[in-house]
Tab-separated table of C-alpha atoms in Angstrom:
chain	number	residue	atom	x	y	z
A	130	UNK	CA	-81.481	36.018	-10.526
A	131	UNK	CA	-81.404	32.266	-9.829
A	132	UNK	CA	-81.086	30.908	-6.308
A	133	UNK	CA	-77.612	29.424	-5.633
A	134	UNK	CA	-79.144	26.673	-3.526
A	135	UNK	CA	-81.013	25.371	-6.613
A	136	UNK	CA	-77.861	25.080	-8.762
A	137	UNK	CA	-76.922	21.717	-10.257
A	138	UNK	CA	-74.533	19.989	-7.780
A	139	UNK	CA	-72.752	18.282	-10.721
A	140	UNK	CA	-71.649	21.713	-11.914
A	141	UNK	CA	-69.309	21.919	-8.924
A	142	UNK	CA	-67.446	18.767	-10.061
A	143	UNK	CA	-66.752	20.019	-13.609
A	144	UNK	CA	-63.172	20.809	-14.575
A	145	UNK	CA	-62.514	24.460	-15.547
A	146	UNK	CA	-62.079	23.303	-19.167
A	147	UNK	CA	-65.514	21.593	-19.286
A	148	UNK	CA	-67.175	24.575	-17.628
A	149	UNK	CA	-65.772	26.902	-20.272
A	150	UNK	CA	-66.954	24.575	-23.053
A	151	UNK	CA	-70.492	24.386	-21.616
A	152	UNK	CA	-70.621	28.134	-21.206
A	153	UNK	CA	-69.374	28.555	-24.822
A	154	UNK	CA	-66.545	30.719	-23.533
A	155	UNK	CA	-63.944	28.910	-25.665
A	156	UNK	CA	-64.088	27.265	-29.044
A	157	UNK	CA	-63.226	23.610	-29.631
A	158	UNK	CA	-59.813	24.550	-31.074
A	159	UNK	CA	-59.056	26.712	-28.035
A	160	UNK	CA	-60.131	23.831	-25.805
A	161	UNK	CA	-57.612	21.530	-27.531
A	162	UNK	CA	-54.883	24.093	-26.875
A	163	UNK	CA	-55.835	24.269	-23.198
A	164	UNK	CA	-55.770	20.472	-22.976
A	165	UNK	CA	-52.340	20.331	-24.654
A	166	UNK	CA	-50.979	22.932	-22.256
A	167	UNK	CA	-52.250	20.880	-19.311
A	168	UNK	CA	-50.564	17.720	-20.627
A	169	UNK	CA	-47.332	19.636	-21.278
A	170	UNK	CA	-47.359	20.994	-17.743
A	171	UNK	CA	-47.767	17.477	-16.302
A	172	UNK	CA	-44.911	16.149	-18.447
A	173	UNK	CA	-42.656	19.036	-17.461
A	174	UNK	CA	-43.395	18.341	-13.800
A	175	UNK	CA	-42.355	14.687	-14.224
A	176	UNK	CA	-39.186	15.713	-16.052
A	177	UNK	CA	-38.318	18.115	-13.232
A	178	UNK	CA	-38.758	15.282	-10.716
A	179	UNK	CA	-36.395	13.042	-12.696
A	180	UNK	CA	-33.824	15.811	-12.998
A	181	UNK	CA	-33.869	16.581	-9.273
A	182	UNK	CA	-31.116	14.078	-8.299
A	183	UNK	CA	-28.953	15.378	-11.153
A	184	UNK	CA	-29.482	18.905	-9.865
A	185	UNK	CA	-27.785	17.826	-6.631
A	186	UNK	CA	-24.755	16.714	-8.625
A	187	UNK	CA	-24.719	19.959	-10.618
A	188	UNK	CA	-24.840	21.857	-7.332
A	189	UNK	CA	-21.787	19.899	-6.188
A	190	UNK	CA	-19.963	20.668	-9.451
A	191	UNK	CA	-20.564	24.403	-8.906
A	192	UNK	CA	-19.248	24.134	-5.343
A	193	UNK	CA	-16.269	22.143	-6.649
A	194	UNK	CA	-15.512	24.897	-9.176
A	195	UNK	CA	-15.604	27.492	-6.390
A	196	UNK	CA	-13.192	25.468	-4.254
A	197	UNK	CA	-10.879	24.871	-7.217
A	198	UNK	CA	-10.659	28.643	-7.735
A	199	UNK	CA	-9.720	29.010	-4.084
A	200	UNK	CA	-7.134	26.284	-4.536
A	201	UNK	CA	-5.784	28.140	-7.574
A	202	UNK	CA	-5.232	31.253	-5.445
A	203	UNK	CA	-3.201	29.297	-2.894
A	204	UNK	CA	-0.873	27.346	-5.205
A	205	UNK	CA	0.866	30.430	-6.752
A	206	UNK	CA	2.022	31.347	-3.252
A	207	UNK	CA	4.380	28.376	-3.384
A	208	UNK	CA	5.989	29.901	-6.460
A	209	UNK	CA	6.560	33.089	-4.471
A	210	UNK	CA	8.238	31.029	-1.755
A	211	UNK	CA	10.624	29.545	-4.325
A	212	UNK	CA	11.579	33.054	-5.471
A	213	UNK	CA	12.230	34.019	-1.856
A	214	UNK	CA	14.570	31.057	-1.489
A	215	UNK	CA	16.541	32.172	-4.551
A	216	UNK	CA	16.923	35.655	-3.041
A	217	UNK	CA	17.776	34.144	0.341
A	218	UNK	CA	20.743	32.269	-1.104
A	219	UNK	CA	22.481	35.637	-1.604
A	220	UNK	CA	22.033	36.705	2.042
A	221	UNK	CA	24.330	36.160	5.022
A	222	UNK	CA	23.757	32.933	6.927
A	223	UNK	CA	21.738	34.410	9.838
A	224	UNK	CA	19.285	36.228	7.589
A	225	UNK	CA	19.064	33.206	5.320
A	226	UNK	CA	18.196	30.875	8.214
A	227	UNK	CA	15.554	33.317	9.437
A	228	UNK	CA	14.042	33.577	5.974
A	229	UNK	CA	13.960	29.812	5.366
A	230	UNK	CA	12.357	29.201	8.764
A	231	UNK	CA	9.630	31.695	7.876
A	232	UNK	CA	9.169	30.126	4.454
A	233	UNK	CA	8.931	26.670	6.043
A	234	UNK	CA	6.240	27.831	8.436
A	235	UNK	CA	4.356	29.553	5.599
A	236	UNK	CA	4.689	26.423	3.466
A	237	UNK	CA	3.145	24.255	6.192
A	238	UNK	CA	0.305	26.749	6.579
A	239	UNK	CA	-0.368	26.738	2.831
A	240	UNK	CA	-0.194	22.925	2.696
A	241	UNK	CA	-2.774	22.656	5.485
A	242	UNK	CA	-5.044	25.118	3.649
A	243	UNK	CA	-4.829	23.125	0.409
A	244	UNK	CA	-5.508	19.818	2.193
A	245	UNK	CA	-8.510	21.388	3.915
A	246	UNK	CA	-9.898	22.551	0.550
A	247	UNK	CA	-9.381	19.081	-0.955
A	248	UNK	CA	-11.186	17.462	2.007
A	249	UNK	CA	-14.088	19.907	1.612
A	250	UNK	CA	-14.340	19.060	-2.088
A	251	UNK	CA	-14.323	15.322	-1.336
A	252	UNK	CA	-16.997	15.706	1.348
A	253	UNK	CA	-19.299	17.564	-1.056
A	254	UNK	CA	-18.523	15.029	-3.800
A	255	UNK	CA	-19.462	12.083	-1.577
A	256	UNK	CA	-22.688	13.661	-0.293
A	257	UNK	CA	-23.798	14.588	-3.819
A	258	UNK	CA	-23.328	11.022	-5.093
A	259	UNK	CA	-25.048	9.524	-2.047
A	260	UNK	CA	-28.108	11.700	-2.760
A	261	UNK	CA	-28.052	10.369	-6.299
A	262	UNK	CA	-28.049	6.778	-4.976
A	263	UNK	CA	-30.990	7.521	-2.675
A	264	UNK	CA	-32.945	8.949	-5.648
A	265	UNK	CA	-31.826	6.105	-7.907
A	266	UNK	CA	-35.364	5.313	-9.172
A	267	UNK	CA	-35.752	8.887	-10.479
A	268	UNK	CA	-32.486	8.871	-12.440
A	269	UNK	CA	-32.164	7.359	-15.956
A	270	UNK	CA	-29.665	4.477	-16.053
A	271	UNK	CA	-27.399	6.197	-18.606
A	272	UNK	CA	-27.183	9.365	-16.492
A	273	UNK	CA	-26.502	7.318	-13.354
A	274	UNK	CA	-23.627	5.442	-15.017
A	275	UNK	CA	-22.108	8.693	-16.323
A	276	UNK	CA	-22.273	10.157	-12.801
A	277	UNK	CA	-20.657	6.979	-11.429
A	278	UNK	CA	-17.668	7.399	-13.759
A	279	UNK	CA	-17.371	11.092	-12.818
A	280	UNK	CA	-17.483	10.055	-9.166
A	281	UNK	CA	-14.568	7.674	-9.762
A	282	UNK	CA	-12.605	10.237	-11.778
A	283	UNK	CA	-12.846	12.820	-8.978
A	284	UNK	CA	-11.368	10.605	-6.238
A	285	UNK	CA	-9.018	12.978	-4.347
A	286	UNK	CA	-5.292	12.654	-4.943
A	287	UNK	CA	-3.120	11.583	-2.027
A	288	UNK	CA	-1.043	14.454	-0.591
A	289	UNK	CA	0.700	13.691	2.723
A	290	UNK	CA	0.968	16.563	5.228
A	291	UNK	CA	4.333	18.360	5.208
A	292	UNK	CA	6.766	16.815	7.675
A	293	UNK	CA	4.929	13.498	7.966
A	294	UNK	CA	5.838	10.068	6.598
A	295	UNK	CA	3.605	9.039	3.687
A	296	UNK	CA	1.060	6.358	4.681
A	297	UNK	CA	0.043	4.723	1.407
A	298	UNK	CA	-2.478	2.223	2.775
A	299	UNK	CA	-5.719	2.824	0.899
A	300	UNK	CA	-3.938	4.820	-1.815
A	301	UNK	CA	-4.336	3.523	-5.375
A	302	UNK	CA	-3.190	-0.105	-5.605
A	303	UNK	CA	-2.008	-0.298	-1.968
A	304	UNK	CA	-4.558	-2.285	0.019
A	305	UNK	CA	-5.627	-1.455	3.554
A	306	UNK	CA	-4.762	-4.010	6.250
A	307	UNK	CA	-7.243	-6.891	6.393
A	308	UNK	CA	-8.033	-6.106	10.042
A	309	UNK	CA	-8.422	-2.354	9.396
A	310	UNK	CA	-11.758	-0.816	10.359
A	311	UNK	CA	-13.697	0.408	7.320
A	312	UNK	CA	-15.410	3.791	7.371
A	313	UNK	CA	-19.174	4.192	7.237
A	314	UNK	CA	-20.361	5.550	3.848
A	315	UNK	CA	-17.173	4.368	2.134
A	316	UNK	CA	-17.299	2.204	-1.022
A	317	UNK	CA	-16.178	-1.364	-1.577
A	318	UNK	CA	-16.635	-4.479	-3.672
A	319	UNK	CA	-18.740	-7.129	-1.946
A	320	UNK	CA	-20.033	-10.483	-3.138
A	321	UNK	CA	-23.850	-10.450	-3.111
A	322	UNK	CA	-25.826	-13.264	-4.788
A	323	UNK	CA	-22.626	-14.657	-6.352
A	324	UNK	CA	-21.747	-11.336	-8.017
A	325	UNK	CA	-19.098	-8.836	-6.944
A	326	UNK	CA	-21.075	-5.580	-6.606
A	327	UNK	CA	-20.155	-1.980	-5.889
A	328	UNK	CA	-21.565	-1.332	-2.427
A	329	UNK	CA	-21.657	1.381	0.188
A	330	UNK	CA	-20.993	0.566	3.853
A	331	UNK	CA	-23.902	1.777	6.005
A	332	UNK	CA	-23.435	0.016	9.379
A	333	UNK	CA	-20.745	-1.924	11.189
A	334	UNK	CA	-20.250	-4.310	14.088
A	335	UNK	CA	-16.620	-3.903	15.151
A	336	UNK	CA	-14.759	-6.653	17.000
A	337	UNK	CA	-11.446	-6.435	18.809
A	338	UNK	CA	-10.108	-8.761	16.149
A	339	UNK	CA	-10.734	-6.688	13.027
A	340	UNK	CA	-10.952	-9.840	10.868
A	341	UNK	CA	-14.163	-10.786	12.710
A	342	UNK	CA	-15.854	-7.408	12.225
A	343	UNK	CA	-18.960	-7.366	10.038
A	344	UNK	CA	-20.447	-4.642	7.851
A	345	UNK	CA	-23.862	-3.947	6.353
A	346	UNK	CA	-23.255	-3.652	2.614
A	347	UNK	CA	-25.821	-1.994	0.341
A	348	UNK	CA	-25.712	-2.557	-3.417
A	349	UNK	CA	-25.834	0.909	-5.044
A	350	UNK	CA	-27.817	-0.549	-7.963
A	351	UNK	CA	-30.662	-1.662	-5.648
A	352	UNK	CA	-30.166	0.235	-2.371
A	353	UNK	CA	-33.638	-0.603	-1.057
A	354	UNK	CA	-33.481	-4.351	-1.746
A	355	UNK	CA	-29.920	-5.656	-1.817
A	356	UNK	CA	-28.552	-5.461	1.755
A	357	UNK	CA	-26.257	-7.975	3.387
A	358	UNK	CA	-24.051	-8.264	6.474
A	359	UNK	CA	-20.602	-9.510	5.461
A	360	UNK	CA	-17.398	-10.427	7.234
A	361	UNK	CA	-14.451	-8.055	6.773
A	362	UNK	CA	-12.545	-10.717	4.837
A	363	UNK	CA	-15.342	-10.828	2.210
A	364	UNK	CA	-15.052	-7.111	1.461
A	365	UNK	CA	-12.511	-5.368	-0.786
A	366	UNK	CA	-12.520	-1.628	-0.054
A	367	UNK	CA	-12.098	0.879	-2.864
A	368	UNK	CA	-9.095	3.222	-2.601
A	369	UNK	CA	-9.587	6.276	-0.402
A	370	UNK	CA	-7.175	8.309	-2.539
A	371	UNK	CA	-5.854	8.424	-6.087
A	372	UNK	CA	-2.121	7.811	-6.483
A	373	UNK	CA	0.112	10.091	-8.549
A	374	UNK	CA	2.180	7.573	-10.610
A	375	UNK	CA	5.090	10.006	-10.859
A	376	UNK	CA	5.350	10.416	-7.069
A	377	UNK	CA	4.266	6.936	-5.908
A	378	UNK	CA	4.839	4.485	-8.811
A	379	UNK	CA	4.517	1.552	-6.376
A	380	UNK	CA	0.888	2.601	-5.689
A	381	UNK	CA	-0.140	1.812	-9.289
A	382	UNK	CA	-0.807	-1.701	-10.634
A	383	UNK	CA	1.830	-2.734	-13.204
A	384	UNK	CA	1.139	-3.874	-16.737
A	385	UNK	CA	-0.097	-7.477	-16.821
A	386	UNK	CA	-1.463	-7.499	-13.257
A	387	UNK	CA	-4.684	-9.395	-12.565
A	388	UNK	CA	-7.192	-7.095	-10.881
A	389	UNK	CA	-10.846	-6.875	-9.872
A	390	UNK	CA	-12.420	-4.163	-12.025
A	391	UNK	CA	-15.781	-2.395	-12.246
A	392	UNK	CA	-16.972	-3.211	-15.759
A	393	UNK	CA	-17.911	0.004	-17.641
A	394	UNK	CA	-21.620	0.954	-17.624
A	395	UNK	CA	-22.353	-1.584	-14.839
A	396	UNK	CA	-22.069	-1.726	-11.046
A	397	UNK	CA	-20.429	-5.182	-11.067
A	398	UNK	CA	-16.766	-6.176	-10.775
A	399	UNK	CA	-15.040	-8.758	-12.975
A	400	UNK	CA	-11.539	-10.144	-13.393
A	401	UNK	CA	-9.422	-7.943	-15.646
A	402	UNK	CA	-5.832	-7.481	-16.745
A	403	UNK	CA	-3.955	-4.190	-16.733
A	404	UNK	CA	-3.006	-3.367	-20.316
A	405	UNK	CA	-1.625	0.101	-19.567
A	406	UNK	CA	-1.326	1.643	-16.092
A	407	UNK	CA	-1.825	5.411	-15.700
A	408	UNK	CA	1.349	7.427	-16.215
A	409	UNK	CA	0.042	10.791	-15.005
A	410	UNK	CA	-2.362	11.929	-12.323
A	411	UNK	CA	-5.221	12.509	-14.778
A	412	UNK	CA	-4.943	9.208	-16.653
A	413	UNK	CA	-7.014	6.090	-15.964
A	414	UNK	CA	-6.167	2.408	-16.385
A	415	UNK	CA	-6.563	0.642	-19.731
A	416	UNK	CA	-8.078	-2.736	-18.819
A	417	UNK	CA	-8.876	-5.824	-20.900
A	418	UNK	CA	-11.356	-8.530	-19.865
A	419	UNK	CA	-11.478	-12.172	-20.846
A	420	UNK	CA	-14.008	-12.637	-23.664
A	421	UNK	CA	-15.332	-15.701	-25.475
A	422	UNK	CA	-16.726	-13.616	-28.340
A	423	UNK	CA	-13.386	-12.193	-29.551
A	424	UNK	CA	-10.859	-14.340	-31.409
A	425	UNK	CA	-8.066	-12.871	-29.261
A	426	UNK	CA	-9.805	-14.130	-26.117
A	427	UNK	CA	-9.961	-10.604	-24.679
A	428	UNK	CA	-12.252	-7.601	-24.930
A	429	UNK	CA	-11.253	-4.280	-26.438
A	430	UNK	CA	-9.426	-2.088	-23.871
A	431	UNK	CA	-11.697	-0.271	-21.422
A	432	UNK	CA	-10.851	2.907	-19.513
A	433	UNK	CA	-11.412	2.578	-15.755
A	434	UNK	CA	-10.639	5.119	-12.964
A	435	UNK	CA	-8.253	4.161	-10.154
A	436	UNK	CA	-11.137	4.055	-7.665
A	437	UNK	CA	-12.646	1.015	-9.389
A	438	UNK	CA	-9.489	-1.070	-9.955
A	439	UNK	CA	-8.889	-3.248	-6.901
A	440	UNK	CA	-6.185	-5.598	-5.705
A	441	UNK	CA	-7.368	-9.168	-5.376
A	442	UNK	CA	-5.683	-12.564	-5.268
A	443	UNK	CA	-6.393	-14.652	-8.378
A	444	UNK	CA	-7.945	-17.513	-6.395
A	445	UNK	CA	-10.289	-15.097	-4.618
A	446	UNK	CA	-11.771	-13.948	-7.928
A	447	UNK	CA	-13.270	-17.357	-8.668
A	448	UNK	CA	-14.693	-17.999	-5.200
């Protein structure tokens, strides 16, 4: 038996594959297979790393589906309330008043439950997309743009609490007040390096006069590089809620309106014109852009979610 202390020290630095070849444990063909398996494993590991940010979004979509099922269980209860009202109309006045009071209380309770579910869905939606932004360098550009559109499409619809007056500021086409304080982690258009970019608000310095407040804007395309403090008047916040055109037609831009629009498959805003406004809750805007390459002077219509169609004065667009 050979002494271990006299063994060749270089043997300890050999890869398992080379050791097996030297010991004639595997043939050359088997060695090629082992090498291929090693390469495949490395590639699979890199693919898993790239898919990790998308996994966060898929996790959100599963949570969203669960909450939607819960929402589906609550909504039919309103139909039961309507049936109760029909029955109540045949009762004497005292019983009818008692029944309607109970239905009103139950309706408020159900409304609060539905609003709570919607807020939970929006919170999960926002956190999932923010994780995607933070892992931007691991996500292919095409996948990121598809996720951006899905993020815009899933902006929560505005539903005012029962018994309260609807406050439409920040809903669809209705702008927030210029001196309104903007929320951290909300989205807005901001002019960085002469381009209107989709940004996320990460910090703020609030003044008593809201017009003098400043915000740290981070370009979602380059979150690690493009950061800039801007005055409130240089920021156009995205809508907080989607407007239902059938309920709030004044919260939707009309046909022919000039707007600031996120150009499809980019994170930049450009001047556009509303060709067709949405007519239902699930529809998006049809937008045309000025184009020098088309004989008509305009691009083909592009579909853009409400979240990325912003109110902006015409003169502001060129500044």
